[in-house]
Amino acid sequence: MFQGHDIACDRGERRIFSGLDFQIAPGQALVLRGPNGCGKTSLLRMAATLLKTAAGQLTWDGADIAEDPEEHRARLHYVAHQDAVKSALTVRENIATWSKIRGSADARIDTAMAAFGIAHLADTPAQYLSAGQHRRAALARLIASPATLWLLDEPTVSLDADGTACLQQAIMDHRADKGMVMAATHIELGLDDVEILQLKPQ
Amino acid sequence: MFQGHDIACDRGERRIFSGLDFQIAPGQALVLRGPNGCGKTSLLRMAATLLKTAAGQLTWDGADIAEDPEEHRARLHYVAHQDAVKSALTVRENIATWSKIRGSADARIDTAMAAFGIAHLADTPAQYLSAGQHRRAALARLIASPATLWLLDEPTVSLDADGTACLQQAIMDHRADKGMVMAATHIELGLDDVEILQLKPQ
Amino acid sequence: MSLHYFANPTRFTRLAGRIQPWAGGLAALLLAVGFYLALIVVPADYQQGDTVRIMFVHVPSAWMAMFCYIFLAVASAVALIWKHPLADLAAKASAPIGAGFTFLALVTGSLWGKPMWGAWWVWDARLTSVLILFFLYLGYMALWQSIEDGQKAAKAAAVLALVGAINVPIIKFSVDWWNTLHQPASVLRMDGPAIHPSMLWPLLIMALAFKVYFVALLLARMRMELNLRRIRALRLAERSS
Amino acid sequence: MAVITRDLHLAVRQGGATFLALVFFLLTVTLFPLGIGPEPAILARVAPGVLWVAALLAAMLSLDRLFQADFEDGSLEQLTLSGLPLGGIVLAKIIAHWLTTGLPLLLAAPILAVLLNMNTEGFAALLLTMLIGTPALSLIGAIGAALTLTVRRGGVLLSLLVLPLYIPVLIFGVSAIDAAVHGLNAKPHVLLLAALTLAAIPLCPWAAAAAVKLSLE
Amino acid sequence: MAVITRDLHLAVRQGGATFLALVFFLLTVTLFPLGIGPEPAILARVAPGVLWVAALLAAMLSLDRLFQADFEDGSLEQLTLSGLPLGGIVLAKIIAHWLTTGLPLLLAAPILAVLLNMNTEGFAALLLTMLIGTPALSLIGAIGAALTLTVRRGGVLLSLLVLPLYIPVLIFGVSAIDAAVHGLNAKPHVLLLAALTLAAIPLCPWAAAAAVKLSLE
Amino acid sequence: MEGMGQFFAMGGYAGYVWPAFAIVLVVMAALWFISDRGWRKSEQTLAALRKNRRQRESDAE
Ligand code: HEM
Ligand SMILES: Nc1ncnc2c1ncn2[C@@H]1O[C@H](COP(=O)(O)OP(=O)(O)OP(=O)(O)O)[C@@H](O)[C@H]1O
Ligand SMILES: Nc1ncnc2c1ncn2[C@@H]1O[C@H](COP(=O)(O)OP(=O)(O)OP(=O)(O)O)[C@@H](O)[C@H]1O
Ligand SMILES: [Mg+2]
Ligand SMILES: [Mg+2]
C-alpha cells in the first residue's frame, strides 16, 4: 500500500499544491489529471524520492519512504519525459544496461522488446528511431526488470494505437501481478477500474 | 497550393514509403496518420526542405520547392519534437528571438503568448516550465511571426484540454486566413473539415 | 569517351579486373629491380656513407604520401562537384594507402635522422607537417567510420579532404619557408634535378614502382568498396522485407 | 544580424562558451609557470609558444558547442528554416563565436604576456598576430564543428580534424612573434597569416554550411 | 559493478571521453614543440611541466561530461532510482572516468616523454607520479562536475572550481620529476602526492554524491 | 664471405638501413594482403547474398 498524506509541493519557492491525499493498493492504478503546470510531474517525482515534499509524508505499508529512500527506489520504475535512452547504443543494449544495473535476468530483455513490438529494432542504434519507437524502447524497461510501483509521466506520448495497446496490456498484466501504477496523463489511457486524482491549479 | 507528387522517402538507406501524393489548398488542413515509424516525421521534414526526397517532387503553386528552398522556408513554420526553446532564456525572450530573426513585429509577441495562455509566464526562464508550458511556448512561435504553411509534428503532446483548445483556435484562425496546415498526430486533433493522409508501413 | 564512361560500376569492375594483375606484377618487378639497385649497385655516398641508401625508400614514400593526398582531394572534388559515382570510392580507397606511405616516410625518415642528425625526431617544419598529414589521413578515415549513412559520410569526408588540402603546399614548401635541418628539394624543382644520375635513376625507378603499386592497390580496394556497397544495399533490402 | 545578437545574448545568458574559453586561456597560461618553474629567461623564451598554444586550445574547446546545443534542441533546424541563407547563418554564428572567444583572448593576451616576461618588441607582434589569427581559428573550427555534429565520437574527432588545420595559424603566429622578439622582419609571417584568414573567410562558411545541411538530413 | 561496465561500454561506443582526453593530450604535447621551437635542451627542460599541464587539462575537459550527458537525458535520475547507494554509483562513474582518461594518459606519457627529449631518470618518476596522481584528478574533478550540473555557466565554473584544487597535484607531480631528473630525492614529493590521493578516495565520492542529489531536485 | 659480411654491415649503419627497407616491405605487403583479403571476402559475401536472394525469389514463384 502506497499512501500520501496531506502532501504539499513547492517549486521555485512557489506553492504548487497542498493538502493532497492519495492511496494505491496492490493491483490498483491511480491516474493524475489536471491542467498544465498543476504539479503532476512534481508529484510523481516526489513519489520517486527525487523531489522533497514541502509538507506531509509518503508512506509504503505505513513506513515513511524518506527514511530509507534506497529501499523505496529499488521497488519502483519512473518513466519520465527525458527517457534515458542513449542514442549511441542499440535498443537491446539500452534495455540491457538498465536490467544489468538492476540485476535482473537477461532473458526478460527479449520478452520486454516483444511486449512493446520493437523486437525487430533490437540492433538499431537508438539515434535512428522514430519518436514512437524511442518511447517504446523507454517503456520496455518496465518489463525488462520487475518493480512493484510504476510511475509513468505521460507514457502514451508519441505512441500509435498499437503502442498504446501494448502499454495497456503491460499495465493490466502488472496489476494482475499485484503491481501498482501511478500515471499522469492528459488523454484517456483506456484502462478500466482506475482511480482518478484531479489536481487543481492554486 | 502545396502539392506532393509520387514522393518516396529513404532513411538510413532504407525505403520508408513511395508513390505518395497529396495536396493542400489555401485554408485546408492535412492530417498525417499511421503507425510508429511509418514516416510521418520524415514527410514533414521533406515538406520543410530539411530532408531530400528520394523520388518525386514537392511543388508550391506548381514550382518545385527544391529550386528555391530559401523562399519556401520563409513561408513555413515547422514545430518538431525538439522544440528549440532555450532553457536559459525567458518565455518572452525565446519567442522574441525567433520573431526578430524572421523580421516580424514585436507587438505580435504578446498576442502569441496570450493565444497560448502563457502570458503570465512571460518572464519565467524556460528551464522552470512544466512539459505543457514548454510546448505552448514552442507553439506560440506560430502566431508571433506569420507564415503560410504550418508543419506540425504531434503538436498536442503534453497539452491539456485548454492547451489543445488554444491550438485548435489558432489553426482555425490560420485557415480562415488562407493558411495551410499539415500535421502528424496519433490522437484526434478535434479539427473539422480536414483531409486525412494515411501512411502505411512498407 | 567522357568522364562518365567509367561511371558504370560494372564496366569499371571488368576493366579493373583486367588491369590489376598486370599492375601488380609490374609493381613487384620494379620493386625488385629498385631494391637491387638501391642496396647493391648504388655506391655509398662519400658524406653520408651507406645511410644514403635509405633515400631510395624514404623519398618515394614521402612523394607518395603527398601524391595520395592530392589524389584523394581531387577525387573528393570530383565526387562533390560532378557527383561521379566512383569518385567517392576512389577517395575512400586511397586514404589507407596514403596513410601507409605517410607512416613509411615518417619511419624511414626517423631511421635516417638518427645517424644523420643524431636524433630520431626533431620538431622542424617539414617533419611536423608530415606528422600532421598523417593525422589528417587518420581523421579522414575516422570520419568515414563514424557516420553510418554511406552517402552522408562520403560528402562529409569530401568536404574535409578539400579543406585539408592546404597542408600539401605547406609540406612541400616548408623547407623553403623555415630554416630547418631537412634537405631542400633536389629532384622536384623548377630548375631541374640537382642530383647525380647514378642516384637519380634508381630513385626514379623506385618512385615508379611505388606509383604502380598504388594503382594496383587502389583498384583492388575500389573493387572491395564497390562490393561492400552492394552488400550493404542487399542486406538492407533483406532486413526491410 | 539578428542571429549574431541572438547568439551573443545566449552566450551572455548561459555564460558557457564566452568565459570558458577565456578562463581556460588564463588558467592554462598561469599553470605553465607552475609546471615549468619561475626562471624569467626560460619563461620569456617559451612565452609566444605558450600563449598561442593556449589560445588554440581555448578556441578549439569552445567549438564543440558552436552548433551542438542548437542542434540538439532543434534550434539549428529552425534557423535553417528561417528563410535566411544557411551560409549567412553560419557566418553569423562564426562571428558570434569570435566575439565571445577570440576577442576576449585578444584582450587578455597582453596581461599574460607581461606575466610571462615577454619583451616589448614581441608585444605588438603578439597582438597583431592574434588579431589576424583568431578569426581564422573560429572560421576553420566551424567546419570541424559542423562535420562532427551527428558523429558518435564528436569531441575527439573534432580535435583530430581541427587541430591539423590550426597548425599553420600557430606556426605563422609564433614565427612572427619570434622574428619580432629577435628584431627580425616579421612582415612575411604576418602576411602569410593574413592570407590564410582572408582565404578562410569565403571558404569556411560555405564548407561549414554544406556540412550542417548534411547533418540535418 | 554494472555501472562501471555500462559507463565503459558507453565510453567505447560514443568514444567521447575516452579518446578525447587522450587525443587532446597527444595533440597538446605535439603543439608545444611547434610553438616553442625544436631545441632539444629547452624541450627537455620544460617536458615535465608540459606533460603534467597537458594531463591536467585533458582530465579537466573530460569532466564536463562525467555527469552532464546522463543528467540531460534522464539517465542520472534512473541511476539514482536503481536502488544502489548514490555514493557507490558516483564512485563507479569516477572509476570509469579514470579508466577512460587517466589510464590512457598514463600509457601515452612515455612516448611523449621520448619525443620531448626527457632524460631517462625522469621517466620512472613521471610514470609513478602519473599513476598516483591521475586518480586524484578524477576524484577531485567529480565534485566539481557534480556541483556545476544545473549551473548555467557550468563549464567555466567547473574549471574555476577544479583547477585550484588540481594545483597541488601539479606541483607535487612536477617537483617529484624534477627532483628525479636532477638526481635528488623524489620520495617526499611522491609521498605527499599519495597522501593527497588517499585522502580523496573516501571524501570525494561522498561530496560528489551530495552534490548530485541536490541537482536532481 | 668477406664481401657478404661487408654488405650486411652497411658501413656500420646496418641498424638503420635494413630496418628501413624491411619496414617498407612489411607495410607494403601488409597493405596488399589486407586489401586483397578484404576484396576476396567481399566477393564471397556478395556471391552468397545474391544466391540467397535468387533462391528466395524462385521460392516465392
Ligand atoms: C621523420 C623524418 C622525415 C620526414 C617526415 C621527411 C619527409 C620528407 C618529405 C615529405 C619529402 C618530400 C619533399 C619534397 O618532395 O619536396 C622528403 C624528401 C627528402 N628527404 Fe626527408 N623526411 C625525414 C627525414 C629525412 C632525413 C633524416 C633525411 C636525410 C638526412 C632526409 C632526406 C630527404 C631527401 C634527400 C629528400 C629528397 C628531397 C628532394 O630531392 O626533393 N629526410 N622528406
Ligand atoms: N525546476 C523547476 N523550478 C521551478 N519551478 C518549476 C520547476 N519545474 C516545474 N516548475 C513549476 O512547477 C509547476 C508544476 O510543474 P509540473 O511539471 O509538476 O506540472 P505538470 O502538472 O507536470 O504539467 P504538464 O501537464 O504541463 O506536464 C509549474 O507551474 C512549473 O512552472
Ligand atoms: N536519422 C535516421 N536515420 C535512419 N533511419 C531513421 C532516421 N530517423 C528515422 N529513421 C527511421 O525511419 C522510419 C520513419 O521514421 P519517422 O520518424 O518518419 O516515423 P514517424 O512516422 O514519425 O513515427 P512516430 O509516429 O513514431 O513519430 C523509422 O522506421 C525510423 O526507424
Ligand atoms: Mg508534466
Ligand atoms: Mg514522428
PDB file of C-alpha atoms in Angstrom, chain E:
ATOM      1  CA  MET E   1      29.881  -3.286 -10.924  1.00  0.00           C
ATOM      2  CA  ALA E   2      27.320  -2.928 -13.647  1.00  0.00           C
ATOM      3  CA  VAL E   3      27.606   0.848 -13.590  1.00  0.00           C
ATOM      4  CA  ILE E   4      31.300   0.717 -14.408  1.00  0.00           C
ATOM      5  CA  THR E   5      30.834  -1.643 -17.321  1.00  0.00           C
ATOM      6  CA  ARG E   6      27.930   0.464 -18.546  1.00  0.00           C
ATOM      7  CA  ASP E   7      29.990   3.621 -18.459  1.00  0.00           C
ATOM      8  CA  LEU E   8      32.919   1.903 -20.121  1.00  0.00           C
ATOM      9  CA  HIS E   9      30.661   0.477 -22.777  1.00  0.00           C
ATOM     10  CA  LEU E  10      29.122   3.866 -23.419  1.00  0.00           C
ATOM     11  CA  ALA E  11      32.535   5.452 -23.489  1.00  0.00           C
ATOM     12  CA  VAL E  12      33.752   2.986 -26.082  1.00  0.00           C
ATOM     13  CA  ARG E  13      30.594   3.413 -28.097  1.00  0.00           C
ATOM     14  CA  GLN E  14      30.454   7.151 -28.013  1.00  0.00           C
ATOM     15  CA  GLY E  15      34.178   7.449 -27.960  1.00  0.00           C
ATOM     16  CA  GLY E  16      33.622  10.850 -26.457  1.00  0.00           C
ATOM     17  CA  ALA E  17      35.542  10.941 -23.254  1.00  0.00           C
ATOM     18  CA  THR E  18      37.919   8.050 -23.833  1.00  0.00           C
ATOM     19  CA  PHE E  19      39.759   9.225 -26.796  1.00  0.00           C
ATOM     20  CA  LEU E  20      39.021  12.865 -26.346  1.00  0.00           C
ATOM     21  CA  ALA E  21      41.257  13.126 -23.337  1.00  0.00           C
ATOM     22  CA  LEU E  22      43.950  11.038 -24.989  1.00  0.00           C
ATOM     23  CA  VAL E  23      43.817  12.812 -28.323  1.00  0.00           C
ATOM     24  CA  PHE E  24      43.767  16.132 -26.566  1.00  0.00           C
ATOM     25  CA  PHE E  25      46.781  15.135 -24.514  1.00  0.00           C
ATOM     26  CA  LEU E  26      48.708  13.958 -27.562  1.00  0.00           C
ATOM     27  CA  LEU E  27      47.851  16.978 -29.640  1.00  0.00           C
ATOM     28  CA  THR E  28      48.623  19.446 -26.878  1.00  0.00           C
ATOM     29  CA  VAL E  29      52.004  17.925 -26.291  1.00  0.00           C
ATOM     30  CA  THR E  30      52.684  17.890 -30.038  1.00  0.00           C
ATOM     31  CA  LEU E  31      51.703  21.519 -30.354  1.00  0.00           C
ATOM     32  CA  PHE E  32      54.206  22.697 -27.809  1.00  0.00           C
ATOM     33  CA  PRO E  33      57.388  21.956 -29.687  1.00  0.00           C
ATOM     34  CA  LEU E  34      55.784  23.678 -32.650  1.00  0.00           C
ATOM     35  CA  GLY E  35      55.136  26.750 -30.598  1.00  0.00           C
ATOM     36  CA  ILE E  36      58.345  26.768 -28.617  1.00  0.00           C
ATOM     37  CA  GLY E  37      60.782  25.650 -31.251  1.00  0.00           C
ATOM     38  CA  PRO E  38      62.780  22.497 -31.733  1.00  0.00           C
ATOM     39  CA  GLU E  39      65.803  22.969 -29.449  1.00  0.00           C
ATOM     40  CA  PRO E  40      66.145  19.709 -27.512  1.00  0.00           C
ATOM     41  CA  ALA E  41      67.629  21.342 -24.417  1.00  0.00           C
ATOM     42  CA  ILE E  42      64.726  23.663 -23.896  1.00  0.00           C
ATOM     43  CA  LEU E  43      62.211  20.954 -24.668  1.00  0.00           C
ATOM     44  CA  ALA E  44      63.782  18.643 -22.129  1.00  0.00           C
ATOM     45  CA  ARG E  45      63.754  21.459 -19.586  1.00  0.00           C
ATOM     46  CA  VAL E  46      60.028  22.105 -19.925  1.00  0.00           C
ATOM     47  CA  ALA E  47      58.968  18.493 -20.573  1.00  0.00           C
ATOM     48  CA  PRO E  48      57.683  17.548 -17.091  1.00  0.00           C
ATOM     49  CA  GLY E  49      55.711  20.744 -16.845  1.00  0.00           C
ATOM     50  CA  VAL E  50      54.210  20.404 -20.304  1.00  0.00           C
ATOM     51  CA  LEU E  51      53.246  16.786 -19.738  1.00  0.00           C
ATOM     52  CA  TRP E  52      51.600  17.441 -16.391  1.00  0.00           C
ATOM     53  CA  VAL E  53      49.792  20.567 -17.506  1.00  0.00           C
ATOM     54  CA  ALA E  54      48.510  18.748 -20.578  1.00  0.00           C
ATOM     55  CA  ALA E  55      47.352  15.841 -18.419  1.00  0.00           C
ATOM     56  CA  LEU E  56      45.581  18.228 -16.057  1.00  0.00           C
ATOM     57  CA  LEU E  57      43.798  19.978 -18.875  1.00  0.00           C
ATOM     58  CA  ALA E  58      42.873  16.712 -20.574  1.00  0.00           C
ATOM     59  CA  ALA E  59      41.389  15.339 -17.362  1.00  0.00           C
ATOM     60  CA  MET E  60      39.513  18.537 -16.707  1.00  0.00           C
ATOM     61  CA  LEU E  61      37.971  18.657 -20.150  1.00  0.00           C
ATOM     62  CA  SER E  62      36.538  15.209 -19.961  1.00  0.00           C
ATOM     63  CA  LEU E  63      34.989  16.018 -16.580  1.00  0.00           C
ATOM     64  CA  ASP E  64      32.389  18.202 -18.132  1.00  0.00           C
ATOM     65  CA  ARG E  65      30.584  15.163 -19.497  1.00  0.00           C
ATOM     66  CA  LEU E  66      31.067  12.991 -16.418  1.00  0.00           C
ATOM     67  CA  PHE E  67      27.505  13.537 -15.197  1.00  0.00           C
ATOM     68  CA  GLN E  68      26.166  16.036 -17.707  1.00  0.00           C
ATOM     69  CA  ALA E  69      25.117  13.673 -20.517  1.00  0.00           C
ATOM     70  CA  ASP E  70      23.442  11.319 -18.069  1.00  0.00           C
ATOM     71  CA  PHE E  71      21.755  14.229 -16.373  1.00  0.00           C
ATOM     72  CA  GLU E  72      20.293  15.670 -19.532  1.00  0.00           C
ATOM     73  CA  ASP E  73      18.723  12.530 -20.904  1.00  0.00           C
ATOM     74  CA  GLY E  74      17.348  11.394 -17.570  1.00  0.00           C
ATOM     75  CA  SER E  75      19.819   8.556 -17.050  1.00  0.00           C
ATOM     76  CA  LEU E  76      21.243  10.025 -13.876  1.00  0.00           C
ATOM     77  CA  GLU E  77      17.745  10.082 -12.420  1.00  0.00           C
ATOM     78  CA  GLN E  78      17.278   6.458 -13.406  1.00  0.00           C
ATOM     79  CA  LEU E  79      20.634   5.549 -11.904  1.00  0.00           C
ATOM     80  CA  THR E  80      19.751   7.063  -8.531  1.00  0.00           C
ATOM     81  CA  LEU E  81      16.451   5.208  -8.738  1.00  0.00           C
ATOM     82  CA  SER E  82      18.205   1.923  -9.421  1.00  0.00           C
ATOM     83  CA  GLY E  83      18.298   1.146  -5.698  1.00  0.00           C
ATOM     84  CA  LEU E  84      22.089   1.272  -5.434  1.00  0.00           C
ATOM     85  CA  PRO E  85      23.589   3.764  -2.977  1.00  0.00           C
ATOM     86  CA  LEU E  86      24.354   7.046  -4.699  1.00  0.00           C
ATOM     87  CA  GLY E  87      27.896   7.177  -3.310  1.00  0.00           C
ATOM     88  CA  GLY E  88      28.638   3.836  -4.930  1.00  0.00           C
ATOM     89  CA  ILE E  89      27.252   4.956  -8.261  1.00  0.00           C
ATOM     90  CA  VAL E  90      29.352   8.087  -8.148  1.00  0.00           C
ATOM     91  CA  LEU E  91      32.452   6.093  -7.264  1.00  0.00           C
ATOM     92  CA  ALA E  92      31.735   3.724 -10.157  1.00  0.00           C
ATOM     93  CA  LYS E  93      31.487   6.643 -12.513  1.00  0.00           C
ATOM     94  CA  ILE E  94      34.748   8.041 -11.171  1.00  0.00           C
ATOM     95  CA  ILE E  95      36.487   4.715 -11.717  1.00  0.00           C
ATOM     96  CA  ALA E  96      35.120   4.526 -15.241  1.00  0.00           C
ATOM     97  CA  HIS E  97      36.334   8.061 -15.803  1.00  0.00           C
ATOM     98  CA  TRP E  98      39.824   7.192 -14.643  1.00  0.00           C
ATOM     99  CA  LEU E  99      39.904   4.060 -16.775  1.00  0.00           C
ATOM    100  CA  THR E 100      38.897   6.031 -19.832  1.00  0.00           C
ATOM    101  CA  THR E 101      41.036   9.105 -19.268  1.00  0.00           C
ATOM    102  CA  GLY E 102      43.707   8.672 -16.616  1.00  0.00           C
ATOM    103  CA  LEU E 103      44.857   5.275 -17.781  1.00  0.00           C
ATOM    104  CA  PRO E 104      45.251   6.185 -21.468  1.00  0.00           C
ATOM    105  CA  LEU E 105      47.196   9.286 -20.432  1.00  0.00           C
ATOM    106  CA  LEU E 106      49.459   7.143 -18.323  1.00  0.00           C
ATOM    107  CA  LEU E 107      50.123   4.836 -21.253  1.00  0.00           C
ATOM    108  CA  ALA E 108      50.773   7.649 -23.704  1.00  0.00           C
ATOM    109  CA  ALA E 109      53.055   9.651 -21.436  1.00  0.00           C
ATOM    110  CA  PRO E 110      56.266   7.619 -22.006  1.00  0.00           C
ATOM    111  CA  ILE E 111      56.095   8.013 -25.788  1.00  0.00           C
ATOM    112  CA  LEU E 112      55.638  11.724 -25.483  1.00  0.00           C
ATOM    113  CA  ALA E 113      58.428  11.945 -22.948  1.00  0.00           C
ATOM    114  CA  VAL E 114      60.786  10.452 -25.545  1.00  0.00           C
ATOM    115  CA  LEU E 115      59.651  12.887 -28.192  1.00  0.00           C
ATOM    116  CA  LEU E 116      60.293  15.738 -25.785  1.00  0.00           C
ATOM    117  CA  ASN E 117      63.825  14.508 -25.068  1.00  0.00           C
ATOM    118  CA  MET E 118      63.144  13.870 -21.410  1.00  0.00           C
ATOM    119  CA  ASN E 119      66.028  12.074 -19.779  1.00  0.00           C
ATOM    120  CA  THR E 120      65.721   8.530 -18.524  1.00  0.00           C
ATOM    121  CA  GLU E 121      65.991   9.417 -14.821  1.00  0.00           C
ATOM    122  CA  GLY E 122      62.793  11.395 -15.078  1.00  0.00           C
ATOM    123  CA  PHE E 123      60.991   8.542 -16.771  1.00  0.00           C
ATOM    124  CA  ALA E 124      60.252   6.363 -13.779  1.00  0.00           C
ATOM    125  CA  ALA E 125      59.272   9.392 -11.745  1.00  0.00           C
ATOM    126  CA  LEU E 126      56.916  10.568 -14.488  1.00  0.00           C
ATOM    127  CA  LEU E 127      55.148   7.228 -14.634  1.00  0.00           C
ATOM    128  CA  LEU E 128      54.969   6.846 -10.872  1.00  0.00           C
ATOM    129  CA  THR E 129      53.575  10.312 -10.268  1.00  0.00           C
ATOM    130  CA  MET E 130      51.062   9.958 -13.055  1.00  0.00           C
ATOM    131  CA  LEU E 131      49.942   6.607 -11.699  1.00  0.00           C
ATOM    132  CA  ILE E 132      49.403   8.092  -8.262  1.00  0.00           C
ATOM    133  CA  GLY E 133      48.209  11.491  -9.376  1.00  0.00           C
ATOM    134  CA  THR E 134      45.666  10.828 -12.121  1.00  0.00           C
ATOM    135  CA  PRO E 135      43.147   9.075  -9.842  1.00  0.00           C
ATOM    136  CA  ALA E 136      43.190  12.190  -7.687  1.00  0.00           C
ATOM    137  CA  LEU E 137      42.333  14.223 -10.786  1.00  0.00           C
ATOM    138  CA  SER E 138      39.256  12.087 -11.449  1.00  0.00           C
ATOM    139  CA  LEU E 139      38.200  12.101  -7.809  1.00  0.00           C
ATOM    140  CA  ILE E 140      38.548  15.810  -7.220  1.00  0.00           C
ATOM    141  CA  GLY E 141      37.051  16.598 -10.582  1.00  0.00           C
ATOM    142  CA  ALA E 142      33.900  14.641  -9.818  1.00  0.00           C
ATOM    143  CA  ILE E 143      32.985  17.113  -7.084  1.00  0.00           C
ATOM    144  CA  GLY E 144      33.285  19.989  -9.485  1.00  0.00           C
ATOM    145  CA  ALA E 145      31.312  18.167 -12.166  1.00  0.00           C
ATOM    146  CA  ALA E 146      28.511  17.367  -9.738  1.00  0.00           C
ATOM    147  CA  LEU E 147      28.370  20.872  -8.303  1.00  0.00           C
ATOM    148  CA  THR E 148      28.057  22.509 -11.696  1.00  0.00           C
ATOM    149  CA  LEU E 149      25.413  20.166 -13.081  1.00  0.00           C
ATOM    150  CA  THR E 150      22.476  22.537 -13.069  1.00  0.00           C
ATOM    151  CA  VAL E 151      24.515  25.666 -13.164  1.00  0.00           C
ATOM    152  CA  ARG E 152      24.169  27.917 -16.155  1.00  0.00           C
ATOM    153  CA  ARG E 153      27.819  28.732 -16.601  1.00  0.00           C
ATOM    154  CA  GLY E 154      28.692  25.108 -15.993  1.00  0.00           C
ATOM    155  CA  GLY E 155      31.852  24.801 -18.000  1.00  0.00           C
ATOM    156  CA  VAL E 156      33.572  27.914 -16.734  1.00  0.00           C
ATOM    157  CA  LEU E 157      32.615  27.369 -13.166  1.00  0.00           C
ATOM    158  CA  LEU E 158      33.871  23.833 -13.401  1.00  0.00           C
ATOM    159  CA  SER E 159      37.325  24.952 -14.480  1.00  0.00           C
ATOM    160  CA  LEU E 160      37.382  27.673 -11.877  1.00  0.00           C
ATOM    161  CA  LEU E 161      36.395  25.291  -9.105  1.00  0.00           C
ATOM    162  CA  VAL E 162      38.545  22.391 -10.131  1.00  0.00           C
ATOM    163  CA  LEU E 163      41.810  23.862 -11.289  1.00  0.00           C
ATOM    164  CA  PRO E 164      42.795  25.410  -7.968  1.00  0.00           C
ATOM    165  CA  LEU E 165      42.213  22.009  -6.395  1.00  0.00           C
ATOM    166  CA  TYR E 166      44.359  20.436  -9.082  1.00  0.00           C
ATOM    167  CA  ILE E 167      47.319  22.704  -8.466  1.00  0.00           C
ATOM    168  CA  PRO E 168      48.743  20.710  -5.535  1.00  0.00           C
ATOM    169  CA  VAL E 169      48.716  17.595  -7.729  1.00  0.00           C
ATOM    170  CA  LEU E 170      50.558  19.500 -10.434  1.00  0.00           C
ATOM    171  CA  ILE E 171      53.138  20.902  -8.071  1.00  0.00           C
ATOM    172  CA  PHE E 172      53.938  17.653  -6.293  1.00  0.00           C
ATOM    173  CA  GLY E 173      53.969  15.771  -9.580  1.00  0.00           C
ATOM    174  CA  VAL E 174      56.350  18.150 -11.286  1.00  0.00           C
ATOM    175  CA  SER E 175      58.621  18.553  -8.275  1.00  0.00           C
ATOM    176  CA  ALA E 176      58.964  14.793  -7.970  1.00  0.00           C
ATOM    177  CA  ILE E 177      60.008  14.512 -11.606  1.00  0.00           C
ATOM    178  CA  ASP E 178      62.339  17.493 -11.397  1.00  0.00           C
ATOM    179  CA  ALA E 179      63.960  16.034  -8.320  1.00  0.00           C
ATOM    180  CA  ALA E 180      64.439  12.713 -10.095  1.00  0.00           C
ATOM    181  CA  VAL E 181      65.827  14.349 -13.220  1.00  0.00           C
ATOM    182  CA  HIS E 182      68.414  16.193 -11.166  1.00  0.00           C
ATOM    183  CA  GLY E 183      69.278  13.101  -9.174  1.00  0.00           C
ATOM    184  CA  LEU E 184      67.695  14.351  -5.961  1.00  0.00           C
ATOM    185  CA  ASN E 185      65.380  12.513  -3.643  1.00  0.00           C
ATOM    186  CA  ALA E 186      61.892  12.445  -5.115  1.00  0.00           C
ATOM    187  CA  LYS E 187      60.373  10.437  -2.299  1.00  0.00           C
ATOM    188  CA  PRO E 188      58.850  13.216  -0.164  1.00  0.00           C
ATOM    189  CA  HIS E 189      57.015  14.667  -3.140  1.00  0.00           C
ATOM    190  CA  VAL E 190      55.713  11.266  -4.156  1.00  0.00           C
ATOM    191  CA  LEU E 191      54.534  10.571  -0.618  1.00  0.00           C
ATOM    192  CA  LEU E 192      52.694  13.872  -0.424  1.00  0.00           C
ATOM    193  CA  LEU E 193      51.017  13.096  -3.715  1.00  0.00           C
ATOM    194  CA  ALA E 194      49.990   9.661  -2.468  1.00  0.00           C
ATOM    195  CA  ALA E 195      48.587  11.176   0.715  1.00  0.00           C
ATOM    196  CA  LEU E 196      46.500  13.521  -1.372  1.00  0.00           C
ATOM    197  CA  THR E 197      45.040  10.700  -3.440  1.00  0.00           C
ATOM    198  CA  LEU E 198      44.345   8.542  -0.399  1.00  0.00           C
ATOM    199  CA  ALA E 199      42.529  11.379   1.321  1.00  0.00           C
ATOM    200  CA  ALA E 200      40.456  11.972  -1.799  1.00  0.00           C
ATOM    201  CA  ILE E 201      39.220   8.381  -2.079  1.00  0.00           C
ATOM    202  CA  PRO E 202      36.716   8.471   0.763  1.00  0.00           C
ATOM    203  CA  LEU E 203      35.964  12.190   0.715  1.00  0.00           C
ATOM    204  CA  CYS E 204      35.301  12.954  -2.915  1.00  0.00           C
ATOM    205  CA  PRO E 205      32.626  10.375  -3.797  1.00  0.00           C
ATOM    206  CA  TRP E 206      30.696  11.364  -0.722  1.00  0.00           C
ATOM    207  CA  ALA E 207      30.831  15.062  -1.532  1.00  0.00           C
ATOM    208  CA  ALA E 208      30.015  14.465  -5.183  1.00  0.00           C
ATOM    209  CA  ALA E 209      27.025  12.277  -4.289  1.00  0.00           C
ATOM    210  CA  ALA E 210      25.634  15.037  -2.097  1.00  0.00           C
ATOM    211  CA  ALA E 211      26.031  17.497  -4.941  1.00  0.00           C
ATOM    212  CA  VAL E 212      24.335  15.174  -7.422  1.00  0.00           C
ATOM    213  CA  LYS E 213      21.373  14.710  -5.090  1.00  0.00           C
ATOM    214  CA  LEU E 214      20.987  18.472  -4.883  1.00  0.00           C
ATOM    215  CA  SER E 215      20.884  18.998  -8.590  1.00  0.00           C
ATOM    216  CA  LEU E 216      18.258  16.331  -9.191  1.00  0.00           C
ATOM    217  CA  GLU E 217      15.658  18.092  -7.053  1.00  0.00           C
TER     218      GLU E 217
END
